[in-house]
mmCIF file of N, CA and C in Angstrom:
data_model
loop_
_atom_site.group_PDB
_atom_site.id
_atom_site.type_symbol
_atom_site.label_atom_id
_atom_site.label_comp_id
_atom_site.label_asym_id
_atom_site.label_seq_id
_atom_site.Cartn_x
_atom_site.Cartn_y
_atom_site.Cartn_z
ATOM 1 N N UNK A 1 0.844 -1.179 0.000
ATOM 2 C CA UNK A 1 0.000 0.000 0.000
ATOM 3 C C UNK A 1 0.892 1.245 0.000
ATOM 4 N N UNK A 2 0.511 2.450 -1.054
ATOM 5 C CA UNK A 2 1.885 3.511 -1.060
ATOM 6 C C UNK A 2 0.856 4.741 -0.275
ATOM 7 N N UNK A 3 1.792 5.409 0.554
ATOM 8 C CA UNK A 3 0.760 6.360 0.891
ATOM 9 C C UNK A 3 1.036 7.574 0.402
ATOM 10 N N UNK A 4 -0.198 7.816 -0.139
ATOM 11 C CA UNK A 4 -0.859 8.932 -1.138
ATOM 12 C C UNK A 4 -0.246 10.106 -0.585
ATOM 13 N N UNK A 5 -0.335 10.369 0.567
ATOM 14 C CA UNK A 5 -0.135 11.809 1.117
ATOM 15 C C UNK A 5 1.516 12.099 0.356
ATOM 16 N N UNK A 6 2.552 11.179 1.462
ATOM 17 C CA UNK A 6 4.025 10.949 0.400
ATOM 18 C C UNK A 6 3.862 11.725 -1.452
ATOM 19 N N UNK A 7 3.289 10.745 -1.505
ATOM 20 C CA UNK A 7 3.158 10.996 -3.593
ATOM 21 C C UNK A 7 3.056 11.952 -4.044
ATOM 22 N N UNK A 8 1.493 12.715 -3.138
ATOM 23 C CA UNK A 8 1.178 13.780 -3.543
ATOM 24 C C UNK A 8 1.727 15.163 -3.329
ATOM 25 N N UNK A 9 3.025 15.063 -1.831
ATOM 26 C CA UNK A 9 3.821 15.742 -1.731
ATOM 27 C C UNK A 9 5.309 15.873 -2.690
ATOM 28 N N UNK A 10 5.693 14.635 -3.307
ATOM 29 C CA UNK A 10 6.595 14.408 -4.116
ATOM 30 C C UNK A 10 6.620 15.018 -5.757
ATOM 31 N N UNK A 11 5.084 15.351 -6.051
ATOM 32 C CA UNK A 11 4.507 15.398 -7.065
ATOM 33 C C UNK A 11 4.172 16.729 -7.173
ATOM 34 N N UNK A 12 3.674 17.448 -6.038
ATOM 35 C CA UNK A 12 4.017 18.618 -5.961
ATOM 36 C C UNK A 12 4.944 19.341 -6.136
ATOM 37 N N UNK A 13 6.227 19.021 -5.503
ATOM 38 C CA UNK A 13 7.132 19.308 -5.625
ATOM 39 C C UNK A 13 7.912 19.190 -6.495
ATOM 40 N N UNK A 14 7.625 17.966 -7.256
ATOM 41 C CA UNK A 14 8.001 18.529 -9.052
ATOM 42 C C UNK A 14 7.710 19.518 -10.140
ATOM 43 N N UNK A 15 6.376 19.390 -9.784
ATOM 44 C CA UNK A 15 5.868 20.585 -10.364
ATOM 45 C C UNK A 15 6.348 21.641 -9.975
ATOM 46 N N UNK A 16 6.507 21.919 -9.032
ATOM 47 C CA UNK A 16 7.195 23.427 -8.497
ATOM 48 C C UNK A 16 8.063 23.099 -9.140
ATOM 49 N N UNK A 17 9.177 22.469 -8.905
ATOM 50 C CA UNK A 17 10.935 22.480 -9.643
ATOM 51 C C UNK A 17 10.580 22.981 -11.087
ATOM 52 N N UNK A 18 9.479 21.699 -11.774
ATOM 53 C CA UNK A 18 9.685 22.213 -13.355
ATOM 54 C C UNK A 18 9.282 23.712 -13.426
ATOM 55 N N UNK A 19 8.254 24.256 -12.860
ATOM 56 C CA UNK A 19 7.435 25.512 -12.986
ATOM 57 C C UNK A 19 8.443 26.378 -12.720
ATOM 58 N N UNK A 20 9.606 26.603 -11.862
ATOM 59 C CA UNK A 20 10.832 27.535 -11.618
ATOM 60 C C UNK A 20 11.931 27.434 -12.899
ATOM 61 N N UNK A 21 11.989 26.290 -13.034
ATOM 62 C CA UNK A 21 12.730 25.886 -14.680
ATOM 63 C C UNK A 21 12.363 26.045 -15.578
ATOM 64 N N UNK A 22 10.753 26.320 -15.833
ATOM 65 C CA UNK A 22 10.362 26.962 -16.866
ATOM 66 C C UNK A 22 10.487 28.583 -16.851
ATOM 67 N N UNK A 23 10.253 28.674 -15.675
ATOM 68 C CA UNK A 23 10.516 30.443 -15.665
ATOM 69 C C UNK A 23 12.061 30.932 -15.787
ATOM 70 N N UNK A 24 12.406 30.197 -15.307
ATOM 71 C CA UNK A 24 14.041 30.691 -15.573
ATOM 72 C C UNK A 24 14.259 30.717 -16.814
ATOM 73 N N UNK A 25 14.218 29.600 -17.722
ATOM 74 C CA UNK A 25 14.677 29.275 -18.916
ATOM 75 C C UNK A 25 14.056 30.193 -19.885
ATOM 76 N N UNK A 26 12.513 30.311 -19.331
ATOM 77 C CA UNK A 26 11.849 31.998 -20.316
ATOM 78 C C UNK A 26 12.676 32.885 -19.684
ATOM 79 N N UNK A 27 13.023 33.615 -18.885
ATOM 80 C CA UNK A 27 13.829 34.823 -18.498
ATOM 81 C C UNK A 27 15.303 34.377 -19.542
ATOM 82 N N UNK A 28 16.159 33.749 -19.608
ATOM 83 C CA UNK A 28 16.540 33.330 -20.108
ATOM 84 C C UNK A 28 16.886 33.760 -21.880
ATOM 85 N N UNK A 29 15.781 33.005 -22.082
ATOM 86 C CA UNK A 29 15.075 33.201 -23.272
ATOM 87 C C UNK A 29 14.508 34.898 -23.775
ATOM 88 N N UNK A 30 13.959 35.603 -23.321
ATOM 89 C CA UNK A 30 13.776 37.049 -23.305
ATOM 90 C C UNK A 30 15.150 37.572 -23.154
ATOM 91 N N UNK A 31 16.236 37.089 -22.791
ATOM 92 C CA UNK A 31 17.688 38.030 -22.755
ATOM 93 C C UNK A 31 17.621 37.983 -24.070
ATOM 94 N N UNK A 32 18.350 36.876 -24.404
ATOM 95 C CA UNK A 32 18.763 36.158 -25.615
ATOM 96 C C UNK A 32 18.228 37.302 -26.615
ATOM 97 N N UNK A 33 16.660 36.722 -26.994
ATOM 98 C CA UNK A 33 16.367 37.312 -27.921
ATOM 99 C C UNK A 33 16.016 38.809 -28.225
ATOM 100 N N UNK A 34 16.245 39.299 -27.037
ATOM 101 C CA UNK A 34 16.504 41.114 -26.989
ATOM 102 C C UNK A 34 17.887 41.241 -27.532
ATOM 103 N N UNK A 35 18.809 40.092 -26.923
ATOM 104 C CA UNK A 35 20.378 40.737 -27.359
ATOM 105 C C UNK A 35 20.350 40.593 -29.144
ATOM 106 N N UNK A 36 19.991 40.135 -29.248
ATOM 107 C CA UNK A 36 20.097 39.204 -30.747
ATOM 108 C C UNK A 36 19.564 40.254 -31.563
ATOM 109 N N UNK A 37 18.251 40.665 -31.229
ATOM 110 C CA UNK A 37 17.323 41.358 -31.888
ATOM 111 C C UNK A 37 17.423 43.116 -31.728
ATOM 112 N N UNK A 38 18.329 43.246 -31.004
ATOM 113 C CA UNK A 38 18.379 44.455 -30.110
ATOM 114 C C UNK A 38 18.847 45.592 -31.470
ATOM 115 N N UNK A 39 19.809 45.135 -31.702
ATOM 116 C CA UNK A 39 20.771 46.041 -32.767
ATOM 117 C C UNK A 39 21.179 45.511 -33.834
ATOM 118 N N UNK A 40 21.008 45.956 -35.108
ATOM 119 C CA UNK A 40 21.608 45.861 -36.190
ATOM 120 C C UNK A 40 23.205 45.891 -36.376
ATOM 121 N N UNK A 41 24.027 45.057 -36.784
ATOM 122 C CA UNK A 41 25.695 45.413 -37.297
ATOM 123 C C UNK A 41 25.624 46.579 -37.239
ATOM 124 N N UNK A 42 26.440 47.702 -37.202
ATOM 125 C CA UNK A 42 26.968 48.923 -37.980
ATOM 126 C C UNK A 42 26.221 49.803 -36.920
ATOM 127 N N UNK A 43 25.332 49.788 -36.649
ATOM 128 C CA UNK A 43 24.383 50.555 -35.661
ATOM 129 C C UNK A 43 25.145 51.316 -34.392
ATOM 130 N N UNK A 44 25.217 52.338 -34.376
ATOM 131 C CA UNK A 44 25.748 52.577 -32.894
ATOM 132 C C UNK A 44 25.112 52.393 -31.991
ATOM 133 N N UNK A 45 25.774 53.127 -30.614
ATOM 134 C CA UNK A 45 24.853 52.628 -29.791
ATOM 135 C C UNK A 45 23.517 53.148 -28.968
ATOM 136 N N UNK A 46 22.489 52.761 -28.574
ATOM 137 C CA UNK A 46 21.235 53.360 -28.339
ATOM 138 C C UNK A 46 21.363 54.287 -27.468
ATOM 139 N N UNK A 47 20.442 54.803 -27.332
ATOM 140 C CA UNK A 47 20.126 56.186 -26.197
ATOM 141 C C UNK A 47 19.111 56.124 -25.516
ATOM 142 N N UNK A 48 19.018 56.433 -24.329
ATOM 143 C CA UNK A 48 18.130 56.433 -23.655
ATOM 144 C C UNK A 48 17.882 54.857 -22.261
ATOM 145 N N UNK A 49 16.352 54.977 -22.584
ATOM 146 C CA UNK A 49 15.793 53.539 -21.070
ATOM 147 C C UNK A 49 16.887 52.396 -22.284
ATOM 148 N N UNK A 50 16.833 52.569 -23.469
ATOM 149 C CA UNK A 50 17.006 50.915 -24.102
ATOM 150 C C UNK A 50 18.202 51.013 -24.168
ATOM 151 N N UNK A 51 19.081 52.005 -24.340
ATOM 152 C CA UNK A 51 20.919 51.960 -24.126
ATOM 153 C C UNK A 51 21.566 51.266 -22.970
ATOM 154 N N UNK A 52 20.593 51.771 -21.762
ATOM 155 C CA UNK A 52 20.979 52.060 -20.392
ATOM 156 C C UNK A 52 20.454 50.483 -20.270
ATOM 157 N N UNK A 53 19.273 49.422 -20.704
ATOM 158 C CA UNK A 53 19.303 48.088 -20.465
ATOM 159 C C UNK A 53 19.879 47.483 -21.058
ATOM 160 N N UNK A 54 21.043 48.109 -22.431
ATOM 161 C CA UNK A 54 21.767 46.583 -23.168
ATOM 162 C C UNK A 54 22.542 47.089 -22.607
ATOM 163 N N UNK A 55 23.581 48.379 -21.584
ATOM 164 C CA UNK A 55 24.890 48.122 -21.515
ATOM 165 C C UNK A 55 24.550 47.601 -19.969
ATOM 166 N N UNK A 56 23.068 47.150 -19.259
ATOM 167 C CA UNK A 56 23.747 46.747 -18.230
ATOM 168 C C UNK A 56 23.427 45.161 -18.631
ATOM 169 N N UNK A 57 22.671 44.794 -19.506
ATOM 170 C CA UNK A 57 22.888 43.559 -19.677
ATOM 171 C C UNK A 57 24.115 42.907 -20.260
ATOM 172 N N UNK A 58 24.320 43.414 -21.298
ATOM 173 C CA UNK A 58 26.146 43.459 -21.619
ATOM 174 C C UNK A 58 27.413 43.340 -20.521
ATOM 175 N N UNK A 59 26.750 44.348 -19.530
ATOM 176 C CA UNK A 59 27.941 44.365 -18.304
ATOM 177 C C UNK A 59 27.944 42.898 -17.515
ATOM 178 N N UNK A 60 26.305 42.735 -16.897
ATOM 179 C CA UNK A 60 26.516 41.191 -16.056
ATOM 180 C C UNK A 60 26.418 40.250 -17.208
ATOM 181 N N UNK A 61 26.692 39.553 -18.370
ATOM 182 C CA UNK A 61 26.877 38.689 -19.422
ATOM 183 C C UNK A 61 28.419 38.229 -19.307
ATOM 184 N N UNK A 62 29.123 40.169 -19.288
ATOM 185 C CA UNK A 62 30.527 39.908 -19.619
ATOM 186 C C UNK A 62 31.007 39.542 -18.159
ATOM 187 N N UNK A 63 30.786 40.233 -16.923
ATOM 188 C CA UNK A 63 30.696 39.945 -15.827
ATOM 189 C C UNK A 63 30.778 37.893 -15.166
ATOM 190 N N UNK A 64 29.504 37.567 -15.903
ATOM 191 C CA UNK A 64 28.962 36.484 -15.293
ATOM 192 C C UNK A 64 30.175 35.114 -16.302
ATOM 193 N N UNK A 65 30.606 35.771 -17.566
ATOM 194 C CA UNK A 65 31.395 35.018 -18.145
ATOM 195 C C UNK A 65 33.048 34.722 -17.430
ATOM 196 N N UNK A 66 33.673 36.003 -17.202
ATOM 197 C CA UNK A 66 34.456 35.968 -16.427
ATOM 198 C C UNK A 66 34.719 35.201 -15.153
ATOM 199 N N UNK A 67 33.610 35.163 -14.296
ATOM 200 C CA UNK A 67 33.738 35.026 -13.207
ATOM 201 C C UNK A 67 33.251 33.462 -13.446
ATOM 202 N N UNK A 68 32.836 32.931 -14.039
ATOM 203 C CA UNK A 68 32.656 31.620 -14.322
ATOM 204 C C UNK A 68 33.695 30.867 -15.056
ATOM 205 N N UNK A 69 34.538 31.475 -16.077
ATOM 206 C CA UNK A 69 35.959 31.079 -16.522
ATOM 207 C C UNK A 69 36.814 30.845 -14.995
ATOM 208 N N UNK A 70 36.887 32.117 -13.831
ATOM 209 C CA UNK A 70 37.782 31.559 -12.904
ATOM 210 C C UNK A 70 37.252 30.544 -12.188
ATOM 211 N N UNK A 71 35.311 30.551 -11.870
ATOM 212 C CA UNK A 71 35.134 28.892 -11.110
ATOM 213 C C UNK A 71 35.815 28.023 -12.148
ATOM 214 N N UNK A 72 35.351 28.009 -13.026
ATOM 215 C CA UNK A 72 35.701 26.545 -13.560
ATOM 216 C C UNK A 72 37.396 26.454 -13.559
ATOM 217 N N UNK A 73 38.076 27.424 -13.782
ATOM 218 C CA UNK A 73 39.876 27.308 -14.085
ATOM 219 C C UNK A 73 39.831 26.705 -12.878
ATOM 220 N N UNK A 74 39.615 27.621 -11.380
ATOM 221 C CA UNK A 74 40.042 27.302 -10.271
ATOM 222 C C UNK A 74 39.046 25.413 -9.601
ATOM 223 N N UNK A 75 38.102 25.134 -10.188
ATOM 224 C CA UNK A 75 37.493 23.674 -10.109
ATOM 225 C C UNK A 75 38.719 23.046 -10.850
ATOM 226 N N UNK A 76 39.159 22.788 -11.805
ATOM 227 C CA UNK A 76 40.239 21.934 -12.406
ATOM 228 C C UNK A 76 41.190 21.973 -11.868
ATOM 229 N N UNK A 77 41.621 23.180 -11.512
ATOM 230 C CA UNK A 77 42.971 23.603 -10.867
ATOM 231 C C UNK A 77 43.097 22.433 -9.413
ATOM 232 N N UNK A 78 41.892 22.759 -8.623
ATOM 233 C CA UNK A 78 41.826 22.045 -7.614
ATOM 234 C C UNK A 78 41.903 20.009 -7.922
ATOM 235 N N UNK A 79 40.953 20.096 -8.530
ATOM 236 C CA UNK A 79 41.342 18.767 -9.229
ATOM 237 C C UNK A 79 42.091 18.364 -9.582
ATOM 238 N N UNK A 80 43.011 19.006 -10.515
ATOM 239 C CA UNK A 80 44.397 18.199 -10.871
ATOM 240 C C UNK A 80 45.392 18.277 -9.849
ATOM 241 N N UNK A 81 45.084 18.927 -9.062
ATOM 242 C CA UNK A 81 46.065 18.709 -7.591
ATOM 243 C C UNK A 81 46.110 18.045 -6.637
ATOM 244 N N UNK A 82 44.570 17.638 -6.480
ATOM 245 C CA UNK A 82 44.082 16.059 -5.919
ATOM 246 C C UNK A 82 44.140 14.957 -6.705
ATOM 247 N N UNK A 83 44.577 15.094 -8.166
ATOM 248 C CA UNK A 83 45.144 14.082 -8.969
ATOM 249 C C UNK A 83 43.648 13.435 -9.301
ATOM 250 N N UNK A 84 42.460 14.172 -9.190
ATOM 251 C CA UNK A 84 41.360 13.418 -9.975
ATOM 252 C C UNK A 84 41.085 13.145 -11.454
ATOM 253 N N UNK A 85 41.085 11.937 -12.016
ATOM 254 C CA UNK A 85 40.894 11.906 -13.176
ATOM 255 C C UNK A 85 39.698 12.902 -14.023
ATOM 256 N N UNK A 86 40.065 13.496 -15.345
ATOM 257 C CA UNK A 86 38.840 14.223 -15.837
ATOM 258 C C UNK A 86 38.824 15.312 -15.367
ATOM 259 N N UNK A 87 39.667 16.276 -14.823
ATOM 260 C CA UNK A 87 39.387 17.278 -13.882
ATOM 261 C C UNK A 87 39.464 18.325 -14.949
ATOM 262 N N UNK A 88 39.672 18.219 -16.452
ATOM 263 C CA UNK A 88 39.212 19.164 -16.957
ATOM 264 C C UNK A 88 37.887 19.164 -17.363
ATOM 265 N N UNK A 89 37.096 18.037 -17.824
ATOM 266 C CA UNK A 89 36.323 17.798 -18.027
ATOM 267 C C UNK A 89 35.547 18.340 -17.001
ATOM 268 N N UNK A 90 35.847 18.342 -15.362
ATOM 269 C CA UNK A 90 34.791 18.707 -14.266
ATOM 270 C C UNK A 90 34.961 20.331 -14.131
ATOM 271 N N UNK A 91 35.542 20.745 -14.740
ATOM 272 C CA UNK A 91 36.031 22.498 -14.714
ATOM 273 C C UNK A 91 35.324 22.653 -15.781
ATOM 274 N N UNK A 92 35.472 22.184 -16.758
ATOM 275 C CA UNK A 92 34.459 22.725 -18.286
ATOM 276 C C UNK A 92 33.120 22.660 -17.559
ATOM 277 N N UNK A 93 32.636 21.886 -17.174
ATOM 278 C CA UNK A 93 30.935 21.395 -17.100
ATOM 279 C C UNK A 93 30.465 22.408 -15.705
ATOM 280 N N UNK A 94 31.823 22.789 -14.852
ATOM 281 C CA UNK A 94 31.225 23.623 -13.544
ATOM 282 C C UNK A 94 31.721 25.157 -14.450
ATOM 283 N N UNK A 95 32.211 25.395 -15.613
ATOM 284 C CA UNK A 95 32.125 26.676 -16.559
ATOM 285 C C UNK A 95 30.613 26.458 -17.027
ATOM 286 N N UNK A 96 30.464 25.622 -17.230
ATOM 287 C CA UNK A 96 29.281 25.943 -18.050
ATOM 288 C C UNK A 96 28.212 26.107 -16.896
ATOM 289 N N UNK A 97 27.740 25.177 -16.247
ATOM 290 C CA UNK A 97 27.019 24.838 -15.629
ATOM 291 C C UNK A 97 26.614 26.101 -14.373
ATOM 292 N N UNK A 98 27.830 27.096 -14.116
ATOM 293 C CA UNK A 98 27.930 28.341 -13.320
ATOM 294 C C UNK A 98 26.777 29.817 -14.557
ATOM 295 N N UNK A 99 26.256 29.130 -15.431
ATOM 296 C CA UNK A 99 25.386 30.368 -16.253
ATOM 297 C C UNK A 99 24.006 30.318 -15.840
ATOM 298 N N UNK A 100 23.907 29.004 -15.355
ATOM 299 C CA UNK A 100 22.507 28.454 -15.256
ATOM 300 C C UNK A 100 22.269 29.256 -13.688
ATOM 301 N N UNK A 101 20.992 30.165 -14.118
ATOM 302 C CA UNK A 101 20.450 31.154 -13.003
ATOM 303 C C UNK A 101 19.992 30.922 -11.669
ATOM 304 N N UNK A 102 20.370 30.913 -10.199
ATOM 305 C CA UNK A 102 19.702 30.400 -8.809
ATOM 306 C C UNK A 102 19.299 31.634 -8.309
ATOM 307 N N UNK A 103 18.608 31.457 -7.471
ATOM 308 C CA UNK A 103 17.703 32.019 -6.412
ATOM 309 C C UNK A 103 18.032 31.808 -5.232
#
């Protein structure tokens, strides 16, 4: 016999997870396609409310890239000094994996 209450708390709580993962991944998604869509080649640069939101989105992008190149350098770094196999492999995936947005 499984008890329901359990399930229905487990099940809930997926839904929440996916429902935060969907919102993230749309926020996400709305950067993207503002950056993309934002400006034409050759175009200088904007003026005004819409200047003032691509250079601060520009700023934490270039920001959030940086600072995720040193987790991940300094994750490998640590790894190959504990002599773990793959430790670049675990520095690439904690580079990448440091874009993905928390709360």
């Amino acid at each position: 016999e499984l008890p329901l209450g359990a399930i229905a708390h487990q099940l809930r709580l997926l839904v929440s997870n996916a429902a935060g993962l969907l919102e993230l991944l749309f926020l996400v998604l709305v950067f993207v396609i503002y950056l993309l869509l934002a400006r034409q080649p050759g175009q200088g640069p904007r003026k005004g409310m819409a200047g003032r939101i691509e250079a601060r989105i520009k700023n934490y992008l270039s920001v959030k890239m940086m600072l995720s190149v040193v987790v991940g350098a300094a994750c490998a770094l640590v790894l190959w000094l504990l002599d773990i196999h793959l430790s670049l492999l675990f520095g690439s995936v904690h580079f990448v994996l440091n874009f993905i947005p928390s709360v």
